[in-house]
Amino acid sequence: MSRGIGIDLGTATVLVYVKGKGIVLKEPSVVAIDKNTGEILKVGTEAQKMLGRTPGNITAVRPLRDGVISQYDVTLKMIKYFIRQALGNSFFKPNVIICVPSGITEVEERAVVDAATQAGARHTYLVEEPVAAAIGAGIDISRPNGQMVVDIGGGTTDIAVISLGGVVVAESLKIAGHRFDEAIIRYVRKRYNVLIGERTAEEIKIRIGGAWQREEPRFIEVKGRCLQKGLPRVIRLSSTEMPEALEEPITQIIEAVCTVIERTPPELIGDILYNGIIMTGGGSLLYGLDRLIANVTGVKTKVADKAVSCVAIGTGKALDFLGAIPEGEINISRQRQQQ
């Protein structure tokens, strides 16, 4: 017997789905390492608390960059840790499905498969993020009916039109939640001459961020370092500034959505107009982004229920029909078995 596990290996967050149990683990994809010994000290939430606060001999890193593995050894240990956390002391090696961006290369695919296999997977499969997102959002992807999904994660935005269980047209951008944070950091530095950290930028994004003006402005006070004097400084930001601060990454995402629509076969355009665009992933929760996409494209757009968990839920549900999804979406030909 082999218990199945679905892993949404995100740049910002890792979610683990265990067959029969649902999502059992949701942790930041951050690892704290002792630079002198190479030993992993903390993984997940505990490691995230160390970001930007570590002494010289400890470094807190995100081993995934733009949706792909940038530090193989650290990612391997992180996957091993999460599988062990999800299964406890099980003697059975699990079948593992890992979600990957649609623009991933074969070399990057191989790195993900090998890391999971070395971490203790019995068989390793890959599923493309927009396919998993569509399944997780409750869409029946096997029907001959065009469905458009925009999945905005931490490292990548995946846009795809799906029909008959396969991806018809897709675009993958290395622009997503982290680029929103970087855009806010740049804006605050340019407008206020104040330097803020990644965690502060993320808090600004969550609390007052938006792609569309709110009816009632929101405000937040944040601490940073004055670049002129080098001293701490408190500034007050308004939600009315956010569409300007986030203009560059949002524009690139909307342009990619328009490009996918332009490349969609005419037979499926009618389906998309009727079904609308489904948005998933943490980045889709940015205030007004769905409204802006609908306004630009003329296609009704809505954020899926449990948008953050859609990819993980879909990855887990894909365990039930490994044989039914085309090889291009779950790469059975590249499965590995650990003897």
Tab-separated table of C-alpha atoms in Angstrom:
chain	number	residue	atom	x	y	z
A	1	MET	CA	0.000	0.000	0.000
A	2	SER	CA	1.233	3.503	-0.841
A	3	ARG	CA	-0.487	6.602	0.454
A	4	GLY	CA	-0.779	9.425	-2.084
A	5	ILE	CA	0.476	12.952	-1.434
A	6	GLY	CA	-0.078	16.087	-3.492
A	7	ILE	CA	2.431	18.918	-3.019
A	8	ASP	CA	1.917	22.489	-4.161
A	9	LEU	CA	5.594	23.454	-4.193
A	10	GLY	CA	5.147	27.205	-4.201
A	11	THR	CA	7.786	29.936	-4.177
A	12	ALA	CA	6.106	31.502	-1.134
A	13	THR	CA	4.185	28.638	0.484
A	14	VAL	CA	4.193	24.838	0.396
A	15	LEU	CA	0.836	23.084	0.815
A	16	VAL	CA	0.633	19.314	1.285
A	17	TYR	CA	-2.505	17.288	0.527
A	18	VAL	CA	-2.764	13.720	1.851
A	19	LYS	CA	-5.271	11.407	0.182
A	20	GLY	CA	-8.204	10.785	2.489
A	21	LYS	CA	-7.292	13.679	4.786
A	22	GLY	CA	-7.177	16.808	2.612
A	23	ILE	CA	-4.682	19.623	3.174
A	24	VAL	CA	-2.661	18.685	6.254
A	25	LEU	CA	0.156	21.203	6.057
A	26	LYS	CA	0.616	24.795	4.933
A	27	GLU	CA	4.001	26.368	5.619
A	28	PRO	CA	6.166	29.119	4.105
A	29	SER	CA	8.844	27.735	1.754
A	30	VAL	CA	11.674	29.153	3.841
A	31	VAL	CA	14.662	27.297	5.300
A	32	ALA	CA	17.104	28.540	7.960
A	33	ILE	CA	20.655	27.188	7.512
A	34	ASP	CA	23.816	27.308	9.610
A	35	LYS	CA	26.358	28.685	7.109
A	36	ASN	CA	29.297	27.110	8.923
A	37	THR	CA	28.003	23.513	9.024
A	38	GLY	CA	25.323	23.512	6.299
A	39	GLU	CA	22.877	22.137	8.885
A	40	ILE	CA	19.200	22.996	8.470
A	41	LEU	CA	18.011	24.646	11.672
A	42	LYS	CA	14.378	25.507	10.930
A	43	VAL	CA	11.888	24.956	8.110
A	44	GLY	CA	8.639	26.751	7.324
A	45	THR	CA	6.998	29.167	9.769
A	46	GLU	CA	9.853	29.115	12.268
A	47	ALA	CA	12.370	29.843	9.494
A	48	GLN	CA	10.215	32.654	8.065
A	49	LYS	CA	10.355	34.454	11.405
A	50	MET	CA	14.135	34.610	10.930
A	51	LEU	CA	14.012	36.382	7.522
A	52	GLY	CA	16.026	39.574	7.774
A	53	ARG	CA	16.740	38.970	11.472
A	54	THR	CA	19.493	36.336	11.483
A	55	PRO	CA	23.022	36.646	12.959
A	56	GLY	CA	26.054	36.250	10.687
A	57	ASN	CA	26.327	32.458	10.889
A	58	ILE	CA	22.648	31.779	10.116
A	59	THR	CA	20.916	32.507	6.821
A	60	ALA	CA	17.193	32.224	6.088
A	61	VAL	CA	16.583	31.447	2.393
A	62	ARG	CA	13.793	30.677	-0.047
A	63	PRO	CA	15.173	27.702	-2.045
A	64	LEU	CA	12.584	28.188	-4.808
A	65	ARG	CA	12.819	31.190	-7.063
A	66	ASP	CA	10.155	32.131	-9.614
A	67	GLY	CA	8.464	28.756	-9.173
A	68	VAL	CA	11.548	26.594	-9.809
A	69	ILE	CA	14.344	25.121	-7.729
A	70	SER	CA	17.246	27.527	-7.276
A	71	GLN	CA	18.992	25.669	-4.428
A	72	TYR	CA	18.669	21.945	-5.047
A	73	ASP	CA	20.111	20.522	-1.797
A	74	VAL	CA	18.056	22.856	0.386
A	75	THR	CA	14.870	22.089	-1.588
A	76	LEU	CA	15.537	18.345	-1.242
A	77	LYS	CA	15.770	18.648	2.547
A	78	MET	CA	12.681	20.861	2.641
A	79	ILE	CA	10.592	18.360	0.613
A	80	LYS	CA	11.852	15.515	2.825
A	81	TYR	CA	10.853	17.488	5.932
A	82	PHE	CA	7.344	18.234	4.622
A	83	ILE	CA	6.713	14.619	3.499
A	84	ARG	CA	7.789	13.375	6.943
A	85	GLN	CA	5.580	15.988	8.651
A	86	ALA	CA	2.592	14.952	6.519
A	87	LEU	CA	2.960	11.179	6.928
A	88	GLY	CA	4.532	10.875	10.380
A	89	ASN	CA	6.409	7.619	10.878
A	90	SER	CA	4.759	5.730	8.009
A	91	PHE	CA	6.726	2.801	6.582
A	92	PHE	CA	5.084	3.170	3.187
A	93	LYS	CA	6.690	5.260	0.465
A	94	PRO	CA	4.029	7.593	-0.948
A	95	ASN	CA	3.086	8.273	-4.555
A	96	VAL	CA	3.733	12.012	-4.888
A	97	ILE	CA	2.256	14.509	-7.342
A	98	ILE	CA	4.032	17.864	-7.408
A	99	CYS	CA	2.621	20.971	-9.005
A	100	VAL	CA	4.912	22.915	-11.346
A	101	PRO	CA	4.550	26.085	-13.486
A	102	SER	CA	3.394	25.487	-17.076
A	103	GLY	CA	6.575	27.136	-18.419
A	104	ILE	CA	8.966	24.759	-16.642
A	105	THR	CA	11.834	23.303	-18.714
A	106	GLU	CA	12.716	19.594	-18.909
A	107	VAL	CA	15.858	20.221	-16.838
A	108	GLU	CA	13.795	21.915	-14.134
A	109	GLU	CA	11.229	19.088	-14.273
A	110	ARG	CA	14.003	16.562	-13.758
A	111	ALA	CA	15.301	18.475	-10.718
A	112	VAL	CA	11.831	18.441	-9.100
A	113	VAL	CA	11.285	14.725	-9.825
A	114	ASP	CA	14.740	13.740	-8.566
A	115	ALA	CA	14.364	15.830	-5.397
A	116	ALA	CA	11.020	14.173	-4.554
A	117	THR	CA	12.367	10.694	-5.318
A	118	GLN	CA	15.410	11.232	-3.105
A	119	ALA	CA	13.114	12.618	-0.412
A	120	GLY	CA	11.340	9.239	-0.261
A	121	ALA	CA	8.642	9.223	-2.957
A	122	ARG	CA	7.742	5.834	-4.458
A	123	HIS	CA	6.568	7.310	-7.762
A	124	THR	CA	6.751	11.004	-8.622
A	125	TYR	CA	4.384	12.740	-11.050
A	126	LEU	CA	4.130	16.350	-12.163
A	127	VAL	CA	0.992	18.348	-12.873
A	128	GLU	CA	0.875	21.819	-14.407
A	129	GLU	CA	-0.381	24.552	-12.073
A	130	PRO	CA	-3.327	25.819	-14.165
A	131	VAL	CA	-4.639	22.256	-14.578
A	132	ALA	CA	-4.401	21.613	-10.829
A	133	ALA	CA	-5.959	25.031	-10.121
A	134	ALA	CA	-8.894	24.261	-12.412
A	135	ILE	CA	-9.502	20.875	-10.759
A	136	GLY	CA	-9.237	22.470	-7.310
A	137	ALA	CA	-11.718	25.191	-8.315
A	138	GLY	CA	-14.265	22.463	-9.123
A	139	ILE	CA	-14.042	22.673	-12.921
A	140	ASP	CA	-14.631	19.463	-14.884
A	141	ILE	CA	-11.572	19.689	-17.125
A	142	SER	CA	-12.443	16.534	-19.110
A	143	ARG	CA	-15.319	18.231	-20.983
A	144	PRO	CA	-14.862	19.698	-24.508
A	145	ASN	CA	-15.499	23.126	-23.076
A	146	GLY	CA	-12.956	25.949	-22.919
A	147	GLN	CA	-12.092	27.118	-19.398
A	148	MET	CA	-9.650	29.946	-18.680
A	149	VAL	CA	-7.647	29.923	-15.454
A	150	VAL	CA	-5.322	32.627	-14.112
A	151	ASP	CA	-3.238	31.291	-11.223
A	152	ILE	CA	-1.177	33.980	-9.433
A	153	GLY	CA	1.165	32.498	-6.858
A	154	GLY	CA	4.221	33.856	-5.093
A	155	GLY	CA	6.758	33.323	-7.871
A	156	THR	CA	4.806	32.708	-11.069
A	157	THR	CA	1.564	33.606	-12.784
A	158	ASP	CA	0.189	30.799	-14.951
A	159	ILE	CA	-2.535	31.589	-17.455
A	160	ALA	CA	-4.111	28.766	-19.449
A	161	VAL	CA	-7.096	27.772	-21.532
A	162	ILE	CA	-8.036	24.163	-20.749
A	163	SER	CA	-10.262	21.821	-22.735
A	164	LEU	CA	-10.633	18.020	-22.836
A	165	GLY	CA	-8.264	17.636	-19.887
A	166	GLY	CA	-5.387	19.391	-21.619
A	167	VAL	CA	-3.828	22.826	-21.918
A	168	VAL	CA	-4.729	24.400	-25.281
A	169	VAL	CA	-2.934	27.736	-24.814
A	170	ALA	CA	-0.731	28.770	-21.899
A	171	GLU	CA	1.534	31.552	-20.730
A	172	SER	CA	3.779	31.453	-17.647
A	173	LEU	CA	5.223	34.659	-16.178
A	174	LYS	CA	7.840	35.000	-13.473
A	175	ILE	CA	5.795	37.890	-12.125
A	176	ALA	CA	3.490	37.307	-9.158
A	177	GLY	CA	3.137	38.004	-5.441
A	178	HIS	CA	6.845	38.586	-4.775
A	179	ARG	CA	7.041	41.094	-7.628
A	180	PHE	CA	4.109	42.938	-6.031
A	181	ASP	CA	6.185	43.174	-2.831
A	182	GLU	CA	9.256	44.381	-4.760
A	183	ALA	CA	7.144	47.022	-6.545
A	184	ILE	CA	5.903	48.344	-3.176
A	185	ILE	CA	9.493	48.482	-1.849
A	186	ARG	CA	10.586	50.466	-4.953
A	187	TYR	CA	7.613	52.834	-4.673
A	188	VAL	CA	8.251	53.619	-0.977
A	189	ARG	CA	11.957	54.162	-1.658
A	190	LYS	CA	11.276	56.480	-4.596
A	191	ARG	CA	8.336	58.396	-3.093
A	192	TYR	CA	9.390	58.639	0.559
A	193	ASN	CA	13.159	57.940	0.405
A	194	VAL	CA	12.580	55.181	2.952
A	195	LEU	CA	13.799	51.581	2.765
A	196	ILE	CA	11.415	48.857	3.965
A	197	GLY	CA	11.881	45.064	4.113
A	198	GLU	CA	10.094	42.237	2.296
A	199	ARG	CA	7.885	41.307	5.242
A	200	THR	CA	6.747	44.935	5.665
A	201	ALA	CA	5.989	45.181	1.929
A	202	GLU	CA	3.928	41.989	2.122
A	203	GLU	CA	1.962	43.364	5.075
A	204	ILE	CA	1.257	46.568	3.098
A	205	LYS	CA	0.091	44.481	0.120
A	206	ILE	CA	-2.266	42.382	2.254
A	207	ARG	CA	-3.738	45.220	4.303
A	208	ILE	CA	-4.093	48.096	1.809
A	209	GLY	CA	-2.805	46.772	-1.539
A	210	GLY	CA	-5.022	46.944	-4.585
A	211	ALA	CA	-5.249	47.165	-8.359
A	212	TRP	CA	-8.418	49.271	-8.160
A	213	GLN	CA	-9.328	52.260	-6.014
A	214	ARG	CA	-11.353	51.394	-2.909
A	215	GLU	CA	-14.528	53.312	-2.098
A	216	GLU	CA	-13.189	53.966	1.406
A	217	PRO	CA	-9.400	54.537	1.551
A	218	ARG	CA	-7.391	52.463	4.005
A	219	PHE	CA	-4.214	53.519	5.785
A	220	ILE	CA	-1.226	51.791	7.365
A	221	GLU	CA	1.748	53.094	9.332
A	222	VAL	CA	5.031	51.340	8.560
A	223	LYS	CA	8.554	51.602	9.904
A	224	GLY	CA	11.594	51.809	7.680
A	225	ARG	CA	15.028	53.396	7.411
A	226	CYS	CA	15.380	56.933	6.092
A	227	LEU	CA	17.935	56.725	3.268
A	228	GLN	CA	18.929	60.349	3.771
A	229	LYS	CA	19.660	60.253	7.505
A	230	GLY	CA	20.106	56.509	8.044
A	231	LEU	CA	17.689	56.651	10.986
A	232	PRO	CA	14.368	54.858	11.631
A	233	ARG	CA	11.316	56.615	10.227
A	234	VAL	CA	7.562	55.974	10.366
A	235	ILE	CA	5.465	56.756	7.289
A	236	ARG	CA	1.722	56.568	6.638
A	237	LEU	CA	0.637	54.935	3.402
A	238	SER	CA	-2.790	55.069	1.799
A	239	SER	CA	-4.576	52.462	-0.313
A	240	THR	CA	-5.031	55.211	-2.943
A	241	GLU	CA	-1.284	54.953	-3.708
A	242	MET	CA	-1.304	51.213	-4.358
A	243	PRO	CA	-2.601	51.055	-7.964
A	244	GLU	CA	0.297	53.354	-8.914
A	245	ALA	CA	2.820	51.391	-6.843
A	246	LEU	CA	1.715	48.069	-8.372
A	247	GLU	CA	1.126	49.336	-11.907
A	248	GLU	CA	4.126	47.650	-13.558
A	249	PRO	CA	3.610	43.993	-12.453
A	250	ILE	CA	-0.186	44.240	-12.802
A	251	THR	CA	0.118	45.620	-16.350
A	252	GLN	CA	2.406	42.728	-17.338
A	253	ILE	CA	-0.054	40.152	-15.964
A	254	ILE	CA	-3.009	41.744	-17.770
A	255	GLU	CA	-1.031	41.914	-21.026
A	256	ALA	CA	-0.285	38.175	-20.683
A	257	VAL	CA	-3.996	37.440	-20.097
A	258	CYS	CA	-4.841	39.379	-23.286
A	259	THR	CA	-2.124	37.495	-25.206
A	260	VAL	CA	-3.590	34.113	-24.172
A	261	ILE	CA	-7.079	35.227	-25.228
A	262	GLU	CA	-5.695	36.378	-28.609
A	263	ARG	CA	-4.043	32.973	-29.141
A	264	THR	CA	-7.142	30.970	-28.146
A	265	PRO	CA	-8.869	29.091	-31.008
A	266	PRO	CA	-12.125	30.801	-32.107
A	267	GLU	CA	-14.184	27.707	-31.129
A	268	LEU	CA	-13.167	28.166	-27.488
A	269	ILE	CA	-13.555	31.966	-27.259
A	270	GLY	CA	-17.350	31.623	-26.958
A	271	ASP	CA	-16.891	29.158	-24.094
A	272	ILE	CA	-14.597	31.591	-22.261
A	273	LEU	CA	-17.064	34.459	-22.718
A	274	TYR	CA	-19.817	32.231	-21.298
A	275	ASN	CA	-17.801	30.577	-18.492
A	276	GLY	CA	-15.678	33.595	-17.603
A	277	ILE	CA	-12.144	33.673	-16.192
A	278	ILE	CA	-11.423	31.869	-12.919
A	279	MET	CA	-8.647	33.303	-10.740
A	280	THR	CA	-6.751	31.229	-8.180
A	281	GLY	CA	-3.657	31.593	-5.988
A	282	GLY	CA	-2.811	34.064	-3.244
A	283	GLY	CA	-2.034	36.853	-5.726
A	284	SER	CA	-5.608	36.724	-7.069
A	285	LEU	CA	-6.782	38.095	-3.698
A	286	LEU	CA	-5.211	41.497	-4.447
A	287	TYR	CA	-8.105	43.919	-4.131
A	288	GLY	CA	-9.761	44.808	-7.442
A	289	LEU	CA	-7.501	42.697	-9.674
A	290	ASP	CA	-10.439	40.566	-10.861
A	291	ARG	CA	-12.420	43.734	-11.583
A	292	LEU	CA	-9.523	45.246	-13.554
A	293	ILE	CA	-9.060	42.087	-15.673
A	294	ALA	CA	-12.803	41.995	-16.411
A	295	ASN	CA	-12.731	45.694	-17.322
A	296	VAL	CA	-9.794	45.317	-19.741
A	297	THR	CA	-10.794	41.994	-21.376
A	298	GLY	CA	-14.573	42.321	-21.372
A	299	VAL	CA	-14.783	38.810	-19.890
A	300	LYS	CA	-16.473	38.292	-16.519
A	301	THR	CA	-13.823	37.361	-13.966
A	302	LYS	CA	-14.183	35.856	-10.503
A	303	VAL	CA	-11.867	34.641	-7.760
A	304	ALA	CA	-12.363	30.964	-6.901
A	305	ASP	CA	-13.497	29.879	-3.454
A	306	LYS	CA	-10.466	28.870	-1.349
A	307	ALA	CA	-8.273	30.508	-3.998
A	308	VAL	CA	-5.044	29.967	-2.024
A	309	SER	CA	-5.705	26.216	-1.651
A	310	CYS	CA	-7.049	25.482	-5.173
A	311	VAL	CA	-3.746	24.241	-6.603
A	312	ALA	CA	-3.055	21.969	-3.606
A	313	ILE	CA	-6.622	20.581	-3.632
A	314	GLY	CA	-6.433	19.975	-7.395
A	315	THR	CA	-3.024	18.323	-7.072
A	316	GLY	CA	-4.442	15.998	-4.410
A	317	LYS	CA	-7.577	15.212	-6.424
A	318	ALA	CA	-5.384	14.357	-9.432
A	319	LEU	CA	-4.183	11.338	-7.425
A	320	ASP	CA	-7.574	9.742	-8.138
A	321	PHE	CA	-7.223	9.740	-11.910
A	322	LEU	CA	-3.573	9.430	-12.811
A	323	GLY	CA	-4.481	7.319	-15.829
A	324	ALA	CA	-7.203	9.643	-17.105
A	325	ILE	CA	-5.248	12.882	-17.542
A	326	PRO	CA	-3.104	13.225	-20.696
A	327	GLU	CA	0.598	12.585	-20.322
A	328	GLY	CA	1.435	16.230	-21.012
A	329	GLU	CA	-0.262	17.365	-17.816
A	330	ILE	CA	0.925	14.618	-15.483
A	331	ASN	CA	4.218	13.422	-16.826
A	332	ILE	CA	3.891	9.701	-16.192
A	333	SER	CA	6.664	9.042	-18.710
A	334	ARG	CA	9.086	10.748	-16.350
A	335	GLN	CA	8.092	8.879	-13.230
A	336	ARG	CA	10.861	7.500	-11.081
A	337	GLN	CA	10.825	4.531	-8.749
A	338	GLN	CA	13.168	4.209	-5.811
A	339	GLN	CA	14.196	0.630	-5.464
